PDB file of C-alpha atoms (C1' of nucleotides) in Angstrom:
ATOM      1  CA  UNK A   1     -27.573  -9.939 -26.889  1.00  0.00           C
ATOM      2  CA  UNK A   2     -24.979 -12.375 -28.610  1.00  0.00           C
ATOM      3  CA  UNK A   3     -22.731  -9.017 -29.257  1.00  0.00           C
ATOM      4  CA  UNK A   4     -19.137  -9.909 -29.948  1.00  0.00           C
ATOM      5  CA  UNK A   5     -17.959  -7.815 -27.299  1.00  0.00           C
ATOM      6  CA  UNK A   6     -20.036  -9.242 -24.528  1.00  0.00           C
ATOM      7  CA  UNK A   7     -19.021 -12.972 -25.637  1.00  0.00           C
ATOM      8  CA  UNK A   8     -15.368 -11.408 -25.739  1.00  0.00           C
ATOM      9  CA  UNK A   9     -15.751 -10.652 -22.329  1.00  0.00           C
ATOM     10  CA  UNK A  10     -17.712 -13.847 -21.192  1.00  0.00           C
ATOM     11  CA  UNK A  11     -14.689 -15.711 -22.632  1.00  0.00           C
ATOM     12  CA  UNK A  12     -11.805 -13.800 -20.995  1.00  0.00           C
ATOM     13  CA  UNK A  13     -13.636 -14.299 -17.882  1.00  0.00           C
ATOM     14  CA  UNK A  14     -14.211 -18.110 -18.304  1.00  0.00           C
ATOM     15  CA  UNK A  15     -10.467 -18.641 -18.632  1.00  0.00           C
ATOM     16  CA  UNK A  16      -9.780 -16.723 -15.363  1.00  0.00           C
ATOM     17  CA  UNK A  17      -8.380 -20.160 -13.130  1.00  0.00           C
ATOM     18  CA  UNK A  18     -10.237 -20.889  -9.622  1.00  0.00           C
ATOM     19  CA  UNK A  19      -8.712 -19.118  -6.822  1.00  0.00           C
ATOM     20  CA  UNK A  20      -7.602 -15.652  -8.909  1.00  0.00           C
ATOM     21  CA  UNK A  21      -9.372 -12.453  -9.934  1.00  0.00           C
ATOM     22  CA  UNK A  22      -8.943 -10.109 -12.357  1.00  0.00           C
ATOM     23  CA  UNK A  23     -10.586  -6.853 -13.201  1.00  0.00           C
ATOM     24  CA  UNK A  24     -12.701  -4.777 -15.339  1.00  0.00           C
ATOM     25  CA  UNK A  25     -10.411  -2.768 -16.907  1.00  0.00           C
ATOM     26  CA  UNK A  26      -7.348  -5.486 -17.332  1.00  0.00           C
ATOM     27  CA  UNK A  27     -10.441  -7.192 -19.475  1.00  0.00           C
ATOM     28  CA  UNK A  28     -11.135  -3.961 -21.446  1.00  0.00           C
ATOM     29  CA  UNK A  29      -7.303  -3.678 -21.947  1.00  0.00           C
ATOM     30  CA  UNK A  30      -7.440  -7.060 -23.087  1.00  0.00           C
ATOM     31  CA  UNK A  31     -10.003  -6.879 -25.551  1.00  0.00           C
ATOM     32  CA  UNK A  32      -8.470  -3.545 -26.845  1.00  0.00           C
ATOM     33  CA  UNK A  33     -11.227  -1.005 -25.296  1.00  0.00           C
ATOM     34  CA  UNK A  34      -9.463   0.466 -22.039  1.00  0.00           C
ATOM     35  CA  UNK A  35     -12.111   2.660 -21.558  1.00  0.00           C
ATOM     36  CA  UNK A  36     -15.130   0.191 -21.795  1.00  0.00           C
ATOM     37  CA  UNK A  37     -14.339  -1.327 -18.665  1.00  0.00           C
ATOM     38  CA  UNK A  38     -18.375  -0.353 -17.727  1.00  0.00           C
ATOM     39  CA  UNK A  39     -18.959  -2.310 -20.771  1.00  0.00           C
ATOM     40  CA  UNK A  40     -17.573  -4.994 -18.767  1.00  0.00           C
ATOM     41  CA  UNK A  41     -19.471  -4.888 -15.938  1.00  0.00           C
ATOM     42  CA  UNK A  42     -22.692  -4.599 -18.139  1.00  0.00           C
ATOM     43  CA  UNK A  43     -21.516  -7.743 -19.598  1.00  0.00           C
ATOM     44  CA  UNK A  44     -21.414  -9.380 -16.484  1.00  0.00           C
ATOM     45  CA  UNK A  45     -25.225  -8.362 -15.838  1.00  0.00           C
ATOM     46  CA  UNK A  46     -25.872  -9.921 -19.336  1.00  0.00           C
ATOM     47  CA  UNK A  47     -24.363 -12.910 -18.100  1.00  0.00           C
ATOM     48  CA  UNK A  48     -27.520 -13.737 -16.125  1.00  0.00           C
ATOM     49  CA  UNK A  49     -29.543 -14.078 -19.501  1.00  0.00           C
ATOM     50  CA  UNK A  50     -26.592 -16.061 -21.060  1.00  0.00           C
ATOM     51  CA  UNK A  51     -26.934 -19.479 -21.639  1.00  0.00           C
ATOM     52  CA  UNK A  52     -23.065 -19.285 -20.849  1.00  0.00           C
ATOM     53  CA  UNK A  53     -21.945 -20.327 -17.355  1.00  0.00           C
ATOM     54  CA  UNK A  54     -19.119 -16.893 -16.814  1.00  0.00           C
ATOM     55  CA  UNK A  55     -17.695 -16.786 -13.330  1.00  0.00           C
ATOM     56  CA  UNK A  56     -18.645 -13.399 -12.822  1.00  0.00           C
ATOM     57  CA  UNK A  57     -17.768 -13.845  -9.201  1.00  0.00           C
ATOM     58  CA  UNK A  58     -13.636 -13.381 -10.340  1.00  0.00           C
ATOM     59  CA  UNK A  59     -14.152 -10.240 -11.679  1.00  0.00           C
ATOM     60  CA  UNK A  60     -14.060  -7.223  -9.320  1.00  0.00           C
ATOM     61  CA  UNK A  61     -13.130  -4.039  -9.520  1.00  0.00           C
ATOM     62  CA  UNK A  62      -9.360  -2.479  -9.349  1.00  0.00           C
ATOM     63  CA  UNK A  63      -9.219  -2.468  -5.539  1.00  0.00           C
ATOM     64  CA  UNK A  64     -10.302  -6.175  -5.205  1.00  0.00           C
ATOM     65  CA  UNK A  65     -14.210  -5.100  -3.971  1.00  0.00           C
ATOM     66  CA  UNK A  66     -16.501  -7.344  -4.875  1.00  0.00           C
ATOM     67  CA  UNK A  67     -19.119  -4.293  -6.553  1.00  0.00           C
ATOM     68  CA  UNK A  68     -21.093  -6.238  -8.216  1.00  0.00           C
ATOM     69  CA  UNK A  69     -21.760  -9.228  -5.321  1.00  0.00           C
ATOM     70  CA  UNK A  70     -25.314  -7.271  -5.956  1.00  0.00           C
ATOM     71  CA  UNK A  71     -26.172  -8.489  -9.083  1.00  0.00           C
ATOM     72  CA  UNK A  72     -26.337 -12.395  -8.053  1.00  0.00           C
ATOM     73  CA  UNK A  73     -29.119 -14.155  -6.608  1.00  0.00           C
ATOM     74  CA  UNK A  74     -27.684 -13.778  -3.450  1.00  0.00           C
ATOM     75  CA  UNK A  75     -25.637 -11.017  -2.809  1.00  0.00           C
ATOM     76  CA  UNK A  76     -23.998 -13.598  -0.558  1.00  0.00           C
ATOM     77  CA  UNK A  77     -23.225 -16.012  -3.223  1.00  0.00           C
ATOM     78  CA  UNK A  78     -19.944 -13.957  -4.733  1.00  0.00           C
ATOM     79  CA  UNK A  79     -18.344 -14.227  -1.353  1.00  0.00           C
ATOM     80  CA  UNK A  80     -19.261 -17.760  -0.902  1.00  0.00           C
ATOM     81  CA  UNK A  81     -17.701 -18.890  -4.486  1.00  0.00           C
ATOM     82  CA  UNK A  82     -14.880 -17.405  -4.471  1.00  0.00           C
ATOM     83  CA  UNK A  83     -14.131 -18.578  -1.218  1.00  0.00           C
ATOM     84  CA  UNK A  84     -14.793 -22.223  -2.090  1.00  0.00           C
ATOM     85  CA  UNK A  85     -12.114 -21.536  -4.441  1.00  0.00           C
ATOM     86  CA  UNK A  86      -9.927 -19.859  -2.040  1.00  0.00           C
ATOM     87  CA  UNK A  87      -9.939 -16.963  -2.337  1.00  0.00           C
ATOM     88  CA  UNK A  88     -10.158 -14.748   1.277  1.00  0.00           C
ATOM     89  CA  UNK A  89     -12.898 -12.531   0.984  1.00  0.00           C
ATOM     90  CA  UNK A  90     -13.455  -9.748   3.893  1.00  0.00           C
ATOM     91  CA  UNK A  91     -15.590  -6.956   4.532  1.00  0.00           C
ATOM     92  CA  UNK A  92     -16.420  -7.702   0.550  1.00  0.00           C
ATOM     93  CA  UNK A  93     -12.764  -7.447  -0.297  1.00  0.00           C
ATOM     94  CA  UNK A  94     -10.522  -9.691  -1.779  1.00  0.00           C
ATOM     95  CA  UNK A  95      -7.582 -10.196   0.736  1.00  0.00           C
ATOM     96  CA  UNK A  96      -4.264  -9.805  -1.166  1.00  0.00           C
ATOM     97  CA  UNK A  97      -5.239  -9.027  -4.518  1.00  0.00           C
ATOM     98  CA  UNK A  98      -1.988  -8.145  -6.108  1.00  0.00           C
ATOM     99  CA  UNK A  99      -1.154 -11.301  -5.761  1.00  0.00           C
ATOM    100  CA  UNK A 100      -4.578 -12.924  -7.003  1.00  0.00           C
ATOM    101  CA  UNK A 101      -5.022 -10.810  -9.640  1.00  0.00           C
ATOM    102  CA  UNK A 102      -4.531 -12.329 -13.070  1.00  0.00           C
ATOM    103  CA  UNK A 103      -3.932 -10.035 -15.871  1.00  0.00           C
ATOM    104  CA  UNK A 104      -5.564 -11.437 -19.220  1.00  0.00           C
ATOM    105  CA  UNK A 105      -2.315  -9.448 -20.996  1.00  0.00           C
ATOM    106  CA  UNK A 106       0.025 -11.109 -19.102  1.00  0.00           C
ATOM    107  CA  UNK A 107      -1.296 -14.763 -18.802  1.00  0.00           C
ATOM    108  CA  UNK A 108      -2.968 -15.090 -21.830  1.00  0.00           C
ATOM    109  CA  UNK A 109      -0.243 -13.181 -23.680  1.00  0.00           C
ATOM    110  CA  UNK A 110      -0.139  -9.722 -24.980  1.00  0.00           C
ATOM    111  CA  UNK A 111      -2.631  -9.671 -28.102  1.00  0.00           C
TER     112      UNK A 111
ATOM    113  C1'  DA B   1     -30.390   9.092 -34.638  1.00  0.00           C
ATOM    114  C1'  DA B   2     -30.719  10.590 -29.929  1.00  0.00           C
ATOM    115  C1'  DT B   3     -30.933   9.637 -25.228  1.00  0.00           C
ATOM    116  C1'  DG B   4     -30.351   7.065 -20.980  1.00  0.00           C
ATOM    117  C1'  DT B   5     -27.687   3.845 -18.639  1.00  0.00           C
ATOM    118  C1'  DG B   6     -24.021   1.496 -15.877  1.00  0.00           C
ATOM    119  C1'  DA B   7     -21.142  -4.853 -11.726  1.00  0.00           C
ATOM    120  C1'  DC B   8     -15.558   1.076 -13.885  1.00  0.00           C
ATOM    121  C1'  DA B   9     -11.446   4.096 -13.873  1.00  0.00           C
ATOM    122  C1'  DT B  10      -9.235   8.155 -12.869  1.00  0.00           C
ATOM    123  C1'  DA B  11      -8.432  12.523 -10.750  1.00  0.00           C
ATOM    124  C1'  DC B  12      -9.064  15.071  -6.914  1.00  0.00           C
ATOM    125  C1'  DC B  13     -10.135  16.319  -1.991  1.00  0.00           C
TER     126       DC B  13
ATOM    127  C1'  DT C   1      -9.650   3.032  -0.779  1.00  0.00           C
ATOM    128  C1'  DG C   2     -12.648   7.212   2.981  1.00  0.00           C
ATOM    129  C1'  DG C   3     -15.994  10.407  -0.627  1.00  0.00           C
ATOM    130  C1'  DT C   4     -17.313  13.312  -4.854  1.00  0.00           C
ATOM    131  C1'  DA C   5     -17.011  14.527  -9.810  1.00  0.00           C
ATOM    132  C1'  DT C   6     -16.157  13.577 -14.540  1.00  0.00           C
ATOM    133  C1'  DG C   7     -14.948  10.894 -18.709  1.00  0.00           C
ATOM    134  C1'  DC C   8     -15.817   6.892 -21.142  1.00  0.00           C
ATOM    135  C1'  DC C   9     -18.286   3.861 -24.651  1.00  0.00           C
ATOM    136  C1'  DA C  10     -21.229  -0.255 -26.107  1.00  0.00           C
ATOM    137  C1'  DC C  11     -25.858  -1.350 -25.637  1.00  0.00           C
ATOM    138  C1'  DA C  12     -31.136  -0.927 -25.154  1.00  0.00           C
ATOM    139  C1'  DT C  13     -35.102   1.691 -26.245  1.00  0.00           C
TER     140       DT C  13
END
DNA sequence: AATGTGACATACC
DNA sequence: TGGTATGCCACAT
């Protein structure tokens, strides 16, 4: 563990603000590997082991799912955090994600 | 070094 | 965003 990529990815995520999401692949864009957006996700499962806190629960996938609510304690728990922060959550869907989602490239400024 | 893996993305039906 | 198939690439073993 302690790969540069994953605490690329850990980093992106921490900076995404309470209330917005953002995706896999906008955070493989980001870190210039478009097609490692599963390395993204598999960062996310690394998380667990990290002594870093990452709020894994903003990143879903491109159609706002929450696919990885799985990989928490409680499969509930995704749902539940992002919805203390605001963010509508049904049927394990984020409601209006256009508008939630927060590109890295755009808010953080194209790298 | 080779192989298996996966919390995705894309193309297609 | 219904379902299936394929490409993708960093990481673990």
């Amino acid at each position: 563990m302690g790969s540069d990529f994953f605490r690329d990815v850990w980093e992106v995520v921490c900076l995404v603000p309470p209330g917005r999401v953002t995706t896999y692949g906008a955070i493989a864009r980001y870190l210039g590997a478009a097609r490692s957006s599963r390395m993204v996700g598999w960062a996310m499962n690394a998380c667990h082991a990290s002594s870093a806190q990452v709020p894994a629960h903003r990143v879903v996938n491109r159609v706002g799912m929450l696919s990885g609510k799985v990989h928490f304690d409680d499969p509930d728990r995704m749902r539940q955090l992002l919805e203390a922060e605001g963010t509508e959550v049904v049927n394990d869907r984020v409601l209006e994600f256009s508008a939630r989602f927060w590109d890295p490239m755009v808010e953080l400024g194209l790298e």
